[in-house]
Coordinates of C-alpha atoms in Angstrom, one line a residue:
M117 CA 83.2 142.2 49.5
I118 CA 85.9 141.1 52.1
P119 CA 85.1 138.0 53.9
I120 CA 85.0 138.2 57.7
K121 CA 87.5 136.2 59.4
P122 CA 86.3 132.5 59.4
D123 CA 88.8 131.1 61.6
E124 CA 92.0 133.0 62.5
N125 CA 94.1 129.8 63.1
S126 CA 93.2 127.5 60.1
S127 CA 91.9 129.4 57.2
F128 CA 93.3 128.5 53.7
F129 CA 92.1 129.2 50.2
F130 CA 93.8 128.2 46.7
M131 CA 92.9 129.6 43.4
N132 CA 94.2 128.8 39.8
N133 CA 93.1 130.8 37.2
K134 CA 95.6 129.6 34.7
N135 CA 92.6 128.5 32.7
Q136 CA 90.6 131.6 33.1
I137 CA 93.0 134.1 31.8
V138 CA 92.1 137.7 33.2
R139 CA 91.6 140.0 30.3
S140 CA 93.4 143.4 29.9
G141 CA 91.3 146.2 31.5
T142 CA 90.1 144.4 34.2
M143 CA 90.4 146.8 37.5
P144 CA 89.2 145.2 40.8
H145 CA 88.2 147.6 43.6
P146 CA 90.9 148.2 46.1
H147 CA 90.5 145.9 49.1
F148 CA 92.4 144.0 52.0
H149 CA 92.2 140.5 53.5
P150 CA 92.0 139.4 56.8
N151 CA 94.7 136.7 55.9
F152 CA 98.2 136.6 54.1
E153 CA 98.0 136.5 50.4
I154 CA 100.7 135.0 48.0
Y155 CA 100.4 135.4 44.3
F156 CA 102.2 133.7 41.6
I157 CA 102.1 135.1 38.4
T158 CA 102.3 132.4 35.7
E159 CA 101.6 134.3 32.4
G160 CA 101.7 138.1 31.5
T161 CA 102.0 141.2 33.2
V162 CA 100.0 143.2 35.8
T163 CA 100.2 146.3 37.8
Y164 CA 99.8 146.0 41.6
F165 CA 98.8 149.1 43.8
I166 CA 99.7 148.1 47.4
E167 CA 99.7 150.9 50.0
D168 CA 102.0 153.5 48.7
R169 CA 103.6 151.5 46.0
R170 CA 103.0 150.5 42.4
Y171 CA 104.6 147.5 41.0
K172 CA 104.9 146.1 37.5
V173 CA 104.5 142.4 38.0
R174 CA 105.7 139.9 35.4
E175 CA 105.6 136.0 34.8
G176 CA 107.5 134.4 37.6
D177 CA 107.2 137.1 40.2
I178 CA 105.9 136.3 43.6
V179 CA 103.8 139.2 45.2
L180 CA 103.3 139.0 49.0
I181 CA 100.7 140.7 50.7
P182 CA 100.2 140.7 54.5
D183 CA 96.8 140.9 56.1
G184 CA 95.2 144.1 56.2
V185 CA 97.3 145.9 53.7
I186 CA 95.2 147.8 51.2
H187 CA 95.9 146.8 47.4
R188 CA 94.5 146.6 43.9
T189 CA 95.2 145.1 40.7
E190 CA 95.2 146.6 37.1
Y191 CA 95.4 144.5 34.2
E192 CA 96.8 145.9 30.8
N193 CA 98.9 145.0 27.8
G194 CA 97.5 141.5 27.2
N195 CA 96.5 138.7 29.4
C196 CA 97.6 137.7 32.7
S197 CA 97.2 134.4 34.8
R198 CA 98.2 133.7 38.4
L199 CA 98.2 131.2 41.3
L200 CA 96.8 132.5 44.4
I201 CA 97.0 131.4 48.2
N202 CA 95.3 133.1 51.0
C203 CA 96.1 131.6 54.4
S204 CA 96.0 132.2 58.1
P205 CA 99.3 132.4 60.3
R206 CA 99.4 128.7 60.6
Y207 CA 100.6 128.3 57.1
I208 CA 103.7 130.6 57.5
P209 CA 106.6 129.5 59.6
T210 CA 107.0 131.4 62.8
S211 CA 110.8 132.1 61.8
V212 CA 109.9 133.8 58.5
R213 CA 106.8 135.7 59.8
A214 CA 109.0 138.3 61.2
E215 CA 111.2 138.8 58.1
I216 CA 108.1 139.0 55.7
S217 CA 108.2 142.8 55.9
S218 CA 111.7 143.0 55.1
Y219 CA 110.7 141.4 51.5
L220 CA 108.6 144.5 50.6
Y221 CA 105.8 143.0 48.5
L222 CA 107.4 142.0 45.4
Y223 CA 109.7 138.8 45.3
R224 CA 111.7 138.3 42.0
N225 CA 114.0 135.1 41.9
P226 CA 113.6 133.5 38.4
N227 CA 116.1 130.9 39.5
I228 CA 113.6 129.4 41.9
A229 CA 110.3 129.8 39.6
D230 CA 110.3 126.3 38.8
E231 CA 110.5 125.1 42.4
V232 CA 107.8 127.5 43.4
L233 CA 105.4 126.5 40.6
E234 CA 106.2 122.9 41.6
I235 CA 105.2 123.6 45.2
F236 CA 102.0 125.4 44.1
E237 CA 101.0 122.4 42.0
K238 CA 101.4 120.2 44.9
I239 CA 99.3 122.4 46.9
E240 CA 96.5 122.6 44.3
K241 CA 96.4 118.7 44.1
E242 CA 95.9 118.3 47.8
Y243 CA 93.4 121.1 48.0
N244 CA 91.1 119.7 45.0
S245 CA 91.4 116.3 46.0
P246 CA 91.6 116.2 49.8
D247 CA 91.9 113.1 52.1
P248 CA 92.3 113.2 55.9
L249 CA 95.8 114.1 55.5
S250 CA 95.5 116.8 53.0
E251 CA 95.5 119.8 55.6
S252 CA 98.5 118.7 57.2
I253 CA 100.3 118.2 54.0
I254 CA 99.1 121.7 52.7
V255 CA 100.8 123.1 56.0
L256 CA 104.1 121.4 55.2
Y257 CA 104.0 122.6 51.6
T258 CA 103.4 126.2 52.4
H259 CA 106.0 126.0 55.1
M260 CA 108.3 124.6 52.4
L261 CA 107.3 127.5 50.0
F262 CA 108.2 130.2 52.5
Y263 CA 111.4 128.5 53.4
L264 CA 112.3 128.4 49.9
L265 CA 111.7 132.1 49.6
K266 CA 113.8 132.8 52.7
R267 CA 116.8 130.6 51.5
N268 CA 117.0 132.4 48.3
R269 CA 116.2 135.8 49.4
A270 CA 120.0 136.9 48.3
G271 CA 119.3 135.9 45.0
C272 CA 116.4 138.3 44.3
E273 CA 116.8 140.6 41.8
E274 CA 116.8 144.5 42.4
I275 CA 113.3 145.8 42.0
E276 CA 113.1 149.3 40.6
N277 CA 111.9 151.8 43.5
H278 CA 108.2 152.2 42.7
T279 CA 107.3 154.3 45.7
N280 CA 105.0 156.9 44.4
N281 CA 105.0 160.9 45.0
M282 CA 101.7 160.3 47.2
S283 CA 103.7 158.3 50.0
E284 CA 103.5 161.1 52.2
A285 CA 99.9 161.5 51.7
V286 CA 99.1 157.8 52.3
E287 CA 101.1 158.3 55.6
Y288 CA 99.1 161.5 56.5
L289 CA 95.9 159.8 55.9
K290 CA 96.8 156.8 58.1
N291 CA 97.5 159.0 60.9
N292 CA 94.6 161.5 60.6
F293 CA 91.7 159.1 59.3
T294 CA 90.1 159.0 62.5
R295 CA 88.9 162.9 62.6
K296 CA 87.0 164.7 60.0
I297 CA 89.5 165.1 57.2
T298 CA 88.7 166.6 53.6
L299 CA 90.3 166.4 50.2
G300 CA 90.8 170.1 50.4
E301 CA 92.3 170.3 53.6
T302 CA 94.8 167.4 52.7
A303 CA 95.6 169.1 49.2
K304 CA 96.4 172.5 51.2
Y305 CA 98.8 170.6 53.6
F306 CA 100.7 169.4 50.7
S307 CA 100.6 172.7 48.7
M308 CA 98.5 171.4 46.0
S309 CA 95.1 172.3 44.4
P310 CA 92.3 169.8 45.4
E311 CA 91.9 168.9 41.4
H312 CA 95.7 168.3 41.0
F313 CA 96.1 166.2 44.4
S314 CA 92.8 164.3 43.7
R315 CA 94.1 163.2 40.2
S316 CA 97.8 162.4 41.5
F317 CA 96.4 160.4 44.3
K318 CA 94.2 158.2 42.4
K319 CA 96.8 157.8 39.5
E320 CA 99.5 156.7 42.0
N321 CA 97.4 154.6 44.3
G322 CA 94.6 153.3 42.0
V323 CA 92.1 154.5 44.4
G324 CA 90.5 157.8 45.0
F325 CA 91.0 159.9 48.1
N326 CA 87.5 159.4 49.7
K327 CA 87.5 155.6 49.0
Y328 CA 90.9 155.3 50.5
V329 CA 90.0 157.2 53.6
N330 CA 86.9 155.0 54.2
L331 CA 89.0 151.8 53.5
L332 CA 91.1 152.8 56.5
R333 CA 88.1 153.8 58.6
L334 CA 86.4 150.5 57.9
Q335 CA 89.4 148.4 58.6
K336 CA 89.7 149.9 61.8
A337 CA 86.0 149.6 62.7
E338 CA 86.1 145.8 62.0
E339 CA 88.9 145.7 64.5
L340 CA 87.1 147.8 67.2
L341 CA 84.0 145.5 66.8
R342 CA 86.1 142.5 67.5
T343 CA 88.1 144.0 70.0
T344 CA 86.1 146.3 72.2
D345 CA 82.6 146.5 73.7
K346 CA 81.7 150.0 72.2
N347 CA 78.4 150.2 70.5
V348 CA 78.3 150.7 66.7
S349 CA 77.6 154.4 67.0
E350 CA 80.5 155.1 69.1
I351 CA 82.8 153.1 66.7
A352 CA 81.6 155.1 63.8
E353 CA 82.2 158.2 65.5
K354 CA 85.8 157.1 66.7
C355 CA 86.9 156.1 63.2
G356 CA 85.7 159.4 61.6
F357 CA 82.2 158.6 60.5
E358 CA 79.7 161.5 61.2
D359 CA 76.7 159.6 60.2
S360 CA 76.2 155.8 61.7
N361 CA 73.6 154.9 59.2
Y362 CA 76.4 155.9 56.2
F363 CA 78.8 154.0 58.2
S364 CA 76.5 150.6 58.5
L365 CA 76.0 150.9 54.8
K366 CA 79.6 151.3 53.7
F367 CA 80.5 148.5 56.1
K368 CA 78.0 146.1 54.8
E369 CA 79.0 147.0 51.3
L370 CA 82.5 145.9 52.0
Y371 CA 82.1 143.2 54.5
G372 CA 78.9 141.4 53.3
I373 CA 77.3 141.8 56.8
S374 CA 76.1 144.7 59.0
P375 CA 78.3 146.1 62.1
R376 CA 75.4 144.8 64.2
S377 CA 75.2 141.6 62.7
L378 CA 78.8 140.9 63.2
R379 CA 78.8 142.1 66.9
R380 CA 76.1 139.8 67.5
S381 CA 77.8 137.0 65.9
I382 CA 80.9 137.8 68.0
L383 CA 79.0 137.8 71.2
S384 CA 77.3 134.6 70.3
A385 CA 80.5 132.9 69.8
D386 CA 81.8 133.7 73.3

């Protein structure tokens, strides 16, 4: 389930699972978040599937995932633990936001790993034992973290190009998910059999074809519910769902709230 945005200006969440090590074989479902996420890997290795890229992430790496980016993790070859920050734009310096996309998603610079860990530990202390000043201090520390990453960008190690051979397919789906689109049609477009395309897509992106298309559609539907006055049936159709009941079911599975309930909550907040 993906939480609906509680507050676009001041949302912050911190998690430390160093003492709750994720075991090999854990494979969370593909998802996305309404806020920016920062992962700092403190032990082990993990594979991240992020949009059309696949990364082998190791201890000391930082994973940067902007809001709305579909991703999934796959743990293998032993244990992995990490520190996590999920935050709204308020916690990211304005001068850094525009450059985030140039970092891609994996930031690897062993020279600053100790400094990064120190900042995370300070944030954790304020987060777990807050006082009236803690929120402002957390903003300060997260800004320091992003400035540290920006200042040391040139010292990052070269990351192997993990763009997979399904990158064009992902782009094709992003451009066509609002219409009726099938596995067979897409496979034919890329001159592949449906079976081979399906296996390759899931292997490279960590999620099956239909689930990925649905994620794109639901992501767009949530945006339209918030920014337009179209009714639920109109939004379902505009996003590529032929059955509005099926749309409502999948929307609630993903967001934990029905489209109509979300619309009512938006109207009552105005």
